[in-house]
Amino acid sequence: MRKQIAAANWKMNCTYQQGEQLLDDILSANIALKEHQQTIFAVPFPYLIMAKSETENENNYFVAAQNCYNKKSGAYTGEVSVEMLQSIGIPFVVLGHSERREYFQESNKMLAEKVDLSLQYDITPIFCCGEPLNIREAGTQNSFVEVQLKESLFHLSEKDIKRVVIAYEPIWAIGTGKTASSEQAQEMHAHLRSVLAKQYGAAVADEISILYGGSVKANNAKELFSQPDVDGGLVGGASLNAAEFTTIISSLK
Ligand code: PEP
């Protein structure tokens, strides 16, 4: 079975102390993850080492960075490289979140460079894609998301694409409380998997985890995750509440 993942995206929230408490509260729920299940905490850069040490002895609990730069190293004040992430043992990085695309002008091409660097340094990219409201209203979401995949991922070899986790996050559902219905999520996830299958073959597409993101909460996670092509979620707001997020973790297939 491909990996089923509950990924928390803290964004720019929590002080160090609040973050530490939140992790303690979630981990003290002692949810035992099965072999095919993972929980990942995407925390702000200054908390990566703390979060790593908190999760170190927990089975299948991991830490992710929320971003990295698209250059190896050098005179890029304020940026963080994948090599830096690797040097502190961070196994995942979220790339192409819609907030990064919108506020920091991250293009599909720039994201392709970030994906390449991450894989080169053995860090698994959690690659985000998803359409804005006007595209959904025009009914062209399938081709919109397909272009995001093609331009940022489809240069990868068969071996490398299998190392990527995809997160489908319709922008109109992020932080809005407006969740895609489980049918809408399944429809898009099945489409993404068919696009992957066309490029890499069905066996490869079948191995790639596709997470849903957009107002996942304790009360809708189970239904969303029960869809055959939805392999868990990337969770913003609800990941900041221990009771909400533990229920979300428990909703994994
Ligand atoms: C996100 O940050 O990726 C996200 C999906 O946020 P929320 O769950 O708050 O909609």
CSV table of C-alpha atoms and ligand atoms in Angstrom, one decimal:
chain,number,residue,atom,x,y,z
A,1,MET,CA,0.0,0.0,0.0
A,2,ARG,CA,1.3,3.4,-0.8
A,3,LYS,CA,2.1,5.7,2.1
A,4,GLN,CA,-0.8,7.4,3.9
A,5,ILE,CA,0.3,10.7,5.3
A,6,ALA,CA,-1.0,13.3,7.8
A,7,ALA,CA,1.2,16.4,7.2
A,8,ALA,CA,0.9,19.4,9.4
A,9,ASN,CA,1.7,22.8,7.9
A,10,TRP,CA,2.2,25.3,10.8
A,11,LYS,CA,3.0,28.1,8.4
A,12,MET,CA,4.2,31.2,10.3
A,13,ASN,CA,2.4,30.3,13.5
A,14,CYS,CA,3.5,29.5,17.1
A,15,THR,CA,6.3,30.7,19.3
A,16,TYR,CA,9.0,28.1,20.0
A,17,GLN,CA,7.4,27.3,23.4
A,18,GLN,CA,3.9,27.0,21.9
A,19,GLY,CA,5.3,24.7,19.1
A,20,GLU,CA,7.1,22.5,21.6
A,21,GLN,CA,3.9,22.2,23.7
A,22,LEU,CA,1.8,21.4,20.6
A,23,LEU,CA,4.2,18.6,19.6
A,24,ASP,CA,4.2,17.3,23.2
A,25,ASP,CA,0.4,17.3,23.3
A,26,ILE,CA,0.1,15.5,19.9
A,27,LEU,CA,2.8,12.9,20.6
A,28,SER,CA,1.5,12.2,24.1
A,29,ALA,CA,-1.7,10.9,22.5
A,30,ASN,CA,0.6,8.0,21.5
A,31,ILE,CA,-1.1,7.2,18.2
A,32,ALA,CA,0.8,4.1,16.9
A,33,LEU,CA,1.2,4.5,13.2
A,34,LYS,CA,1.1,1.4,11.0
A,35,GLU,CA,4.0,0.6,8.6
A,36,HIS,CA,2.3,2.4,5.7
A,37,GLN,CA,1.3,5.5,7.7
A,38,GLN,CA,3.4,8.7,8.4
A,39,THR,CA,2.9,11.9,10.3
A,40,ILE,CA,5.0,14.9,9.2
A,41,PHE,CA,5.3,18.2,10.9
A,42,ALA,CA,6.2,21.1,8.6
A,43,VAL,CA,7.5,23.7,11.1
A,44,PRO,CA,9.2,27.0,10.8
A,45,PHE,CA,13.0,26.9,10.2
A,46,PRO,CA,14.0,27.9,13.8
A,47,TYR,CA,12.0,25.0,15.2
A,48,LEU,CA,13.3,22.2,12.9
A,49,ILE,CA,16.0,20.8,15.3
A,50,MET,CA,13.6,20.9,18.3
A,51,ALA,CA,10.9,19.2,16.3
A,52,LYS,CA,13.3,16.6,15.1
A,53,SER,CA,14.5,15.8,18.5
A,54,GLU,CA,10.9,15.6,19.8
A,55,THR,CA,9.9,13.1,17.1
A,56,GLU,CA,13.2,11.2,16.9
A,57,ASN,CA,12.1,8.2,19.0
A,58,GLU,CA,8.6,8.0,17.5
A,59,ASN,CA,7.9,5.5,14.8
A,60,ASN,CA,7.0,7.1,11.5
A,61,TYR,CA,6.7,10.7,12.8
A,62,PHE,CA,8.9,13.1,10.8
A,63,VAL,CA,9.7,16.7,10.3
A,64,ALA,CA,9.6,18.8,7.2
A,65,ALA,CA,10.9,22.3,6.2
A,66,GLN,CA,8.2,24.6,4.7
A,67,ASN,CA,10.5,25.7,1.9
A,68,CYS,CA,14.1,25.8,0.6
A,69,TYR,CA,15.9,28.0,-1.9
A,70,ASN,CA,16.5,27.0,-5.6
A,71,LYS,CA,20.3,27.5,-5.4
A,72,LYS,CA,22.9,25.3,-3.8
A,73,SER,CA,24.6,27.9,-1.7
A,74,GLY,CA,26.1,31.4,-1.9
A,75,ALA,CA,25.2,35.1,-1.5
A,76,TYR,CA,21.5,34.7,-1.0
A,77,THR,CA,20.9,36.5,2.3
A,78,GLY,CA,18.1,35.1,4.4
A,79,GLU,CA,17.6,31.9,2.3
A,80,VAL,CA,17.9,28.3,3.4
A,81,SER,CA,19.5,25.6,1.2
A,82,VAL,CA,18.6,22.0,0.9
A,83,GLU,CA,22.2,21.1,1.9
A,84,MET,CA,21.6,23.0,5.2
A,85,LEU,CA,18.4,20.9,5.7
A,86,GLN,CA,20.2,17.7,5.0
A,87,SER,CA,23.0,18.6,7.4
A,88,ILE,CA,20.5,18.7,10.3
A,89,GLY,CA,18.8,15.5,9.1
A,90,ILE,CA,15.5,16.9,7.7
A,91,PRO,CA,13.9,14.2,5.5
A,92,PHE,CA,11.0,16.3,3.9
A,93,VAL,CA,10.4,19.7,2.4
A,94,VAL,CA,7.1,21.3,1.3
A,95,LEU,CA,7.5,22.9,-2.1
A,96,GLY,CA,5.2,25.2,-4.1
A,97,HIS,CA,2.6,25.9,-1.5
A,98,SER,CA,0.1,28.3,-3.0
A,99,GLU,CA,1.2,31.0,-0.5
A,100,ARG,CA,4.7,30.7,-1.8
A,101,ARG,CA,3.5,30.8,-5.4
A,102,GLU,CA,1.3,33.9,-4.7
A,103,TYR,CA,3.4,36.0,-2.2
A,104,PHE,CA,6.9,35.1,-3.4
A,105,GLN,CA,6.2,34.6,-7.1
A,106,GLU,CA,7.4,31.0,-7.2
A,107,SER,CA,7.1,29.7,-10.7
A,108,ASN,CA,6.7,26.2,-12.0
A,109,LYS,CA,10.3,26.4,-13.4
A,110,MET,CA,11.7,27.6,-10.1
A,111,LEU,CA,9.9,24.8,-8.3
A,112,ALA,CA,11.4,22.3,-10.8
A,113,GLU,CA,14.8,23.5,-9.6
A,114,LYS,CA,13.9,23.1,-6.0
A,115,VAL,CA,12.5,19.6,-6.6
A,116,ASP,CA,15.8,18.6,-8.3
A,117,LEU,CA,18.0,20.0,-5.5
A,118,SER,CA,15.8,18.3,-2.8
A,119,LEU,CA,16.1,14.9,-4.5
A,120,GLN,CA,19.8,15.4,-5.1
A,121,TYR,CA,20.2,15.9,-1.3
A,122,ASP,CA,17.9,13.0,-0.5
A,123,ILE,CA,15.1,15.1,0.9
A,124,THR,CA,11.5,14.1,-0.2
A,125,PRO,CA,9.6,17.0,-1.7
A,126,ILE,CA,6.0,17.4,-0.8
A,127,PHE,CA,5.0,19.1,-4.0
A,128,CYS,CA,1.9,21.3,-3.8
A,129,CYS,CA,-0.4,22.0,-6.7
A,130,GLY,CA,-4.0,23.3,-7.1
A,131,GLU,CA,-6.2,25.8,-8.8
A,132,PRO,CA,-7.6,29.2,-7.8
A,133,LEU,CA,-11.3,29.8,-7.6
A,134,ASN,CA,-11.7,31.4,-11.1
A,135,ILE,CA,-10.1,28.4,-12.7
A,136,ARG,CA,-12.5,26.0,-10.8
A,137,GLU,CA,-15.4,28.2,-11.8
A,138,ALA,CA,-14.4,28.1,-15.4
A,139,GLY,CA,-14.2,24.3,-15.1
A,140,THR,CA,-10.5,24.1,-16.3
A,141,GLN,CA,-9.0,22.9,-13.1
A,142,ASN,CA,-7.8,19.6,-14.6
A,143,SER,CA,-5.6,21.1,-17.3
A,144,PHE,CA,-4.4,23.9,-14.9
A,145,VAL,CA,-3.1,21.3,-12.4
A,146,GLU,CA,-1.7,19.1,-15.1
A,147,VAL,CA,0.5,22.0,-16.4
A,148,GLN,CA,1.8,22.5,-12.8
A,149,LEU,CA,2.9,18.8,-12.7
A,150,LYS,CA,4.3,18.8,-16.2
A,151,GLU,CA,6.4,21.9,-15.7
A,152,SER,CA,7.8,21.1,-12.3
A,153,LEU,CA,7.9,17.3,-12.2
A,154,PHE,CA,7.8,15.6,-15.5
A,155,HIS,CA,11.5,16.0,-16.3
A,156,LEU,CA,12.1,13.5,-13.5
A,157,SER,CA,13.1,9.9,-14.1
A,158,GLU,CA,10.7,7.1,-13.2
A,159,LYS,CA,12.9,6.4,-10.2
A,160,ASP,CA,12.8,10.0,-9.0
A,161,ILE,CA,9.1,10.7,-9.5
A,162,LYS,CA,8.4,7.8,-7.1
A,163,ARG,CA,10.4,9.8,-4.4
A,164,VAL,CA,7.9,12.7,-4.6
A,165,VAL,CA,4.8,13.2,-2.5
A,166,ILE,CA,2.1,15.3,-4.2
A,167,ALA,CA,-0.4,17.5,-2.3
A,168,TYR,CA,-3.4,18.7,-4.2
A,169,GLU,CA,-4.6,21.9,-2.6
A,170,PRO,CA,-7.4,23.9,-4.3
A,171,ILE,CA,-6.6,27.5,-3.4
A,172,TRP,CA,-10.2,28.3,-2.8
A,173,ALA,CA,-10.3,25.7,0.0
A,174,ILE,CA,-7.1,26.8,1.8
A,175,GLY,CA,-7.8,28.6,5.1
A,176,THR,CA,-11.3,29.4,4.0
A,177,GLY,CA,-13.3,26.7,5.8
A,178,LYS,CA,-14.6,25.7,2.4
A,179,THR,CA,-13.5,22.1,1.9
A,180,ALA,CA,-13.7,20.4,-1.5
A,181,SER,CA,-16.3,17.7,-1.2
A,182,SER,CA,-14.9,14.2,-1.0
A,183,GLU,CA,-16.2,13.6,-4.6
A,184,GLN,CA,-14.4,16.7,-5.9
A,185,ALA,CA,-11.2,15.6,-4.1
A,186,GLN,CA,-11.4,12.1,-5.4
A,187,GLU,CA,-12.1,13.3,-9.0
A,188,MET,CA,-9.0,15.5,-9.0
A,189,HIS,CA,-6.8,12.9,-7.3
A,190,ALA,CA,-7.9,10.3,-9.9
A,191,HIS,CA,-7.1,12.8,-12.6
A,192,LEU,CA,-3.7,13.5,-11.2
A,193,ARG,CA,-3.0,9.8,-11.0
A,194,SER,CA,-4.1,9.2,-14.6
A,195,VAL,CA,-1.8,12.0,-15.7
A,196,LEU,CA,1.1,10.4,-13.8
A,197,ALA,CA,0.1,7.0,-15.3
A,198,LYS,CA,0.2,8.5,-18.9
A,199,GLN,CA,3.7,9.8,-18.3
A,200,TYR,CA,5.2,7.0,-16.2
A,201,GLY,CA,2.9,4.0,-16.4
A,202,ALA,CA,0.2,2.8,-14.0
A,203,ALA,CA,2.5,0.9,-11.7
A,204,VAL,CA,4.6,4.0,-11.0
A,205,ALA,CA,1.5,6.2,-10.6
A,206,ASP,CA,0.0,3.7,-8.2
A,207,GLU,CA,3.0,4.1,-5.8
A,208,ILE,CA,2.8,7.9,-5.5
A,209,SER,CA,1.0,9.4,-2.5
A,210,ILE,CA,-1.4,12.2,-3.3
A,211,LEU,CA,-2.5,14.2,-0.3
A,212,TYR,CA,-5.5,16.5,-0.1
A,213,GLY,CA,-5.2,20.0,1.4
A,214,GLY,CA,-7.8,22.6,2.0
A,215,SER,CA,-9.7,23.0,5.3
A,216,VAL,CA,-9.2,19.4,6.4
A,217,LYS,CA,-10.6,19.2,9.9
A,218,ALA,CA,-11.2,16.5,12.5
A,219,ASN,CA,-14.8,16.2,11.3
A,220,ASN,CA,-14.1,15.7,7.6
A,221,ALA,CA,-10.8,13.9,7.5
A,222,LYS,CA,-12.1,10.4,7.7
A,223,GLU,CA,-14.5,10.9,4.7
A,224,LEU,CA,-11.8,12.6,2.6
A,225,PHE,CA,-9.1,10.1,3.4
A,226,SER,CA,-11.5,7.2,2.7
A,227,GLN,CA,-11.5,8.1,-1.0
A,228,PRO,CA,-9.4,5.6,-3.0
A,229,ASP,CA,-7.0,8.1,-4.5
A,230,VAL,CA,-6.7,10.4,-1.4
A,231,ASP,CA,-3.7,9.3,0.6
A,232,GLY,CA,-4.0,11.6,3.6
A,233,GLY,CA,-3.9,15.3,4.0
A,234,LEU,CA,-1.7,18.5,4.2
A,235,VAL,CA,-3.4,20.4,7.1
A,236,GLY,CA,-3.0,24.0,8.0
A,237,GLY,CA,-5.3,25.5,10.6
A,238,ALA,CA,-6.4,22.3,12.2
A,239,SER,CA,-2.8,21.1,12.7
A,240,LEU,CA,-2.3,23.8,15.3
A,241,ASN,CA,-4.8,22.2,17.6
A,242,ALA,CA,-3.7,19.0,19.3
A,243,ALA,CA,-7.1,17.4,19.6
A,244,GLU,CA,-8.0,18.2,16.0
A,245,PHE,CA,-4.8,17.0,14.6
A,246,THR,CA,-4.7,13.7,16.6
A,247,THR,CA,-8.1,12.9,15.2
A,248,ILE,CA,-6.9,13.7,11.7
A,249,ILE,CA,-3.9,11.4,12.2
A,250,SER,CA,-6.3,8.7,13.4
A,251,SER,CA,-8.4,9.1,10.3
A,252,LEU,CA,-5.6,7.8,8.0
A,253,LYS,CA,-6.4,4.6,6.1
B,1,PEP,C1,-2.4,24.5,4.0
B,1,PEP,O1,-1.8,25.3,4.7
B,1,PEP,O2,-1.8,23.8,3.2
B,1,PEP,C2,-3.8,24.3,4.2
B,1,PEP,C3,-4.4,23.4,3.5
B,1,PEP,O3,-4.4,25.1,5.1
B,1,PEP,P1,-5.9,24.9,5.8
B,1,PEP,O4,-5.9,23.4,6.3
B,1,PEP,O5,-5.9,25.8,6.9
B,1,PEP,O6,-6.9,25.1,4.7
